[in-house]
Every structure is written in structure tokens, then in C-alpha cells.
């Protein structure tokens, strides 16, 4: 799958590896536990970003953004959110759509993992 957002899955994978190196001392097992995803998804990040279903790709990206507290725009483009205005309009629209999908996945993940409410006393 070719991504139209102007950055390759290889570039995104490189940024994910930077986060793993900084926050998990390069330990992929610890990173997989942090992200709550299979370790194979991290061993083959590029394949996860290209060959997986859209749901799996979004889940990986959403987990990285949420659990590393990463700037989603930086993760996708290599530029921080405040630099998004410098991108061409068509690219901004595509990034905004993908950021929206990542945000929706983060919200869904939150609701799936949230403990059920306690019954009233």
C-alpha cells in the first residue's frame, strides 16, 4: 500500500524505533508490553504499516501516540503539529483525515479498556 501523506511506512517505523530507543531503552519486548500489541508487530513494523488491515495499522499508530505521548503529526510526517500549516493544502487534508482516524481509534481503545462502572450503592 502506498501512503499518499508524503511519508513512507519506513519513515514512520524509524520514528517508532526512536521512541522505543528513548523510552524503552530499545527493548522491543518492553515496548510491545507498553503498547499492548504482539511483539511480532514491532519486529516487522514496516509490514504492519503496509500489509495489515487499516484497523491494525490505526491500532498500532494510536497505541504509539497514546502510550508514548507522541505528537501524531510528527509520527506521520516527521514535523511537529505546529509545522502542519507549512504543508501543502492537499497533504494537510490527508493528514487531518488520518489524525481523525487515529483519534477515533484512541477513543475506542479507551472505552474498550475502561473498567465497567460500579453499581450504585
Tab-separated table of C-alpha atoms in Angstrom:
chain	number	residue	atom	x	y	z
A	1	UNK	CA	0.000	0.000	0.000
A	2	UNK	CA	1.376	3.412	-0.940
A	3	UNK	CA	0.573	6.155	1.524
A	4	UNK	CA	-0.339	9.480	-0.004
A	5	UNK	CA	0.625	11.530	3.032
A	6	UNK	CA	4.125	12.176	1.772
A	7	UNK	CA	5.968	9.907	4.167
A	8	UNK	CA	6.668	6.228	3.882
A	9	UNK	CA	5.911	3.449	6.338
A	10	UNK	CA	9.695	3.054	6.568
A	11	UNK	CA	9.969	6.651	7.862
A	12	UNK	CA	7.139	6.125	10.357
A	13	UNK	CA	8.737	2.872	11.522
A	14	UNK	CA	12.016	4.723	12.037
A	15	UNK	CA	10.265	7.266	14.284
A	16	UNK	CA	8.591	4.452	16.240
A	17	UNK	CA	12.014	2.884	16.753
A	18	UNK	CA	13.303	6.240	18.036
A	19	UNK	CA	10.533	6.260	20.653
A	20	UNK	CA	11.319	2.664	21.629
A	21	UNK	CA	15.003	3.522	21.955
A	22	UNK	CA	14.323	6.614	24.072
A	23	UNK	CA	11.589	5.356	26.350
A	24	UNK	CA	12.176	1.597	26.474
A	25	UNK	CA	15.954	1.540	26.051
A	26	UNK	CA	15.474	-0.226	22.734
A	27	UNK	CA	13.771	-3.186	24.414
A	28	UNK	CA	11.163	-4.350	21.895
A	29	UNK	CA	9.605	-6.753	24.407
A	30	UNK	CA	9.022	-3.925	26.871
A	31	UNK	CA	7.705	-1.727	24.056
A	32	UNK	CA	5.238	-4.422	22.965
A	33	UNK	CA	4.027	-4.697	26.561
A	34	UNK	CA	3.685	-0.915	26.812
A	35	UNK	CA	1.783	-0.762	23.533
A	36	UNK	CA	-0.214	-3.901	24.348
A	37	UNK	CA	0.372	-5.309	20.877
A	38	UNK	CA	2.041	-8.532	19.696
A	39	UNK	CA	5.830	-8.312	19.655
A	40	UNK	CA	5.775	-9.522	16.032
A	41	UNK	CA	4.045	-6.273	15.063
A	42	UNK	CA	7.105	-4.368	16.311
A	43	UNK	CA	9.665	-6.755	14.870
A	44	UNK	CA	8.072	-6.130	11.482
A	45	UNK	CA	6.833	-2.553	11.844
A	46	UNK	CA	7.011	-1.751	8.127
A	47	UNK	CA	4.960	-4.834	7.294
A	48	UNK	CA	2.437	-3.933	9.988
A	49	UNK	CA	2.145	-0.457	8.485
A	50	UNK	CA	1.811	-1.688	4.896
A	51	UNK	CA	0.436	-5.217	4.851
A	52	UNK	CA	-2.016	-5.167	7.707
A	53	UNK	CA	-5.648	-4.198	7.660
A	54	UNK	CA	-6.461	-0.500	8.117
A	55	UNK	CA	-7.716	-1.364	11.616
A	56	UNK	CA	-4.374	-2.942	12.595
A	57	UNK	CA	-2.390	-0.001	11.184
A	58	UNK	CA	-4.547	2.523	13.009
A	59	UNK	CA	-4.345	0.492	16.200
A	60	UNK	CA	-0.540	0.498	16.046
A	61	UNK	CA	-0.390	4.234	15.334
A	62	UNK	CA	-2.965	5.040	18.019
A	63	UNK	CA	-1.130	2.918	20.596
A	64	UNK	CA	2.162	4.649	19.793
A	65	UNK	CA	0.589	8.112	20.056
A	66	UNK	CA	-1.249	7.333	23.277
A	67	UNK	CA	1.254	5.231	25.183
A	68	UNK	CA	4.363	7.194	24.215
A	69	UNK	CA	2.531	10.517	24.386
A	70	UNK	CA	3.861	11.172	20.883
A	71	UNK	CA	2.875	14.019	18.590
A	72	UNK	CA	0.719	12.245	15.988
A	73	UNK	CA	1.673	14.731	13.293
A	74	UNK	CA	5.370	14.119	13.985
A	75	UNK	CA	4.812	10.374	13.883
A	76	UNK	CA	3.162	10.614	10.455
A	77	UNK	CA	5.241	13.351	8.827
A	78	UNK	CA	8.403	13.927	10.827
A	79	UNK	CA	7.239	17.502	11.506
A	80	UNK	CA	5.657	18.712	14.723
A	81	UNK	CA	1.983	19.693	14.810
A	82	UNK	CA	2.796	23.383	14.810
A	83	UNK	CA	4.500	22.922	11.420
A	84	UNK	CA	1.475	21.392	9.723
A	85	UNK	CA	0.471	24.795	8.321
A	86	UNK	CA	3.669	24.731	6.226
A	87	UNK	CA	2.494	21.657	4.317
A	88	UNK	CA	0.596	21.861	1.005
A	89	UNK	CA	-3.212	22.044	1.485
A	90	UNK	CA	-3.957	18.635	-0.060
A	91	UNK	CA	-1.402	16.999	2.222
A	92	UNK	CA	-2.869	18.791	5.275
A	93	UNK	CA	-6.311	17.401	4.403
A	94	UNK	CA	-4.986	13.856	4.106
A	95	UNK	CA	-3.056	14.144	7.379
A	96	UNK	CA	-6.101	15.621	9.129
A	97	UNK	CA	-8.189	12.653	7.998
A	98	UNK	CA	-5.626	10.173	9.235
A	99	UNK	CA	-5.223	12.066	12.518
A	100	UNK	CA	-9.002	11.921	12.954
A	101	UNK	CA	-8.971	8.158	12.386
A	102	UNK	CA	-6.130	7.752	14.907
A	103	UNK	CA	-8.072	9.862	17.413
A	104	UNK	CA	-11.172	7.733	16.905
A	105	UNK	CA	-9.090	4.592	17.497
A	106	UNK	CA	-7.654	6.087	20.716
A	107	UNK	CA	-11.160	6.877	21.987
A	108	UNK	CA	-12.398	3.390	21.064
A	109	UNK	CA	-9.380	1.849	22.806
A	110	UNK	CA	-10.138	3.888	25.919
A	111	UNK	CA	-13.753	2.729	26.032
A	112	UNK	CA	-12.779	-0.907	25.378
A	113	UNK	CA	-10.268	-0.904	28.248
A	114	UNK	CA	-12.259	1.185	30.707
A	115	UNK	CA	-13.475	-0.789	33.713
A	116	UNK	CA	-17.239	-1.179	33.905
A	117	UNK	CA	-18.985	1.310	36.179
A	118	UNK	CA	-19.669	0.210	39.729
A	119	UNK	CA	-23.291	-0.487	40.541
A	120	UNK	CA	-24.990	2.214	42.599
A	121	UNK	CA	-24.862	1.687	46.340
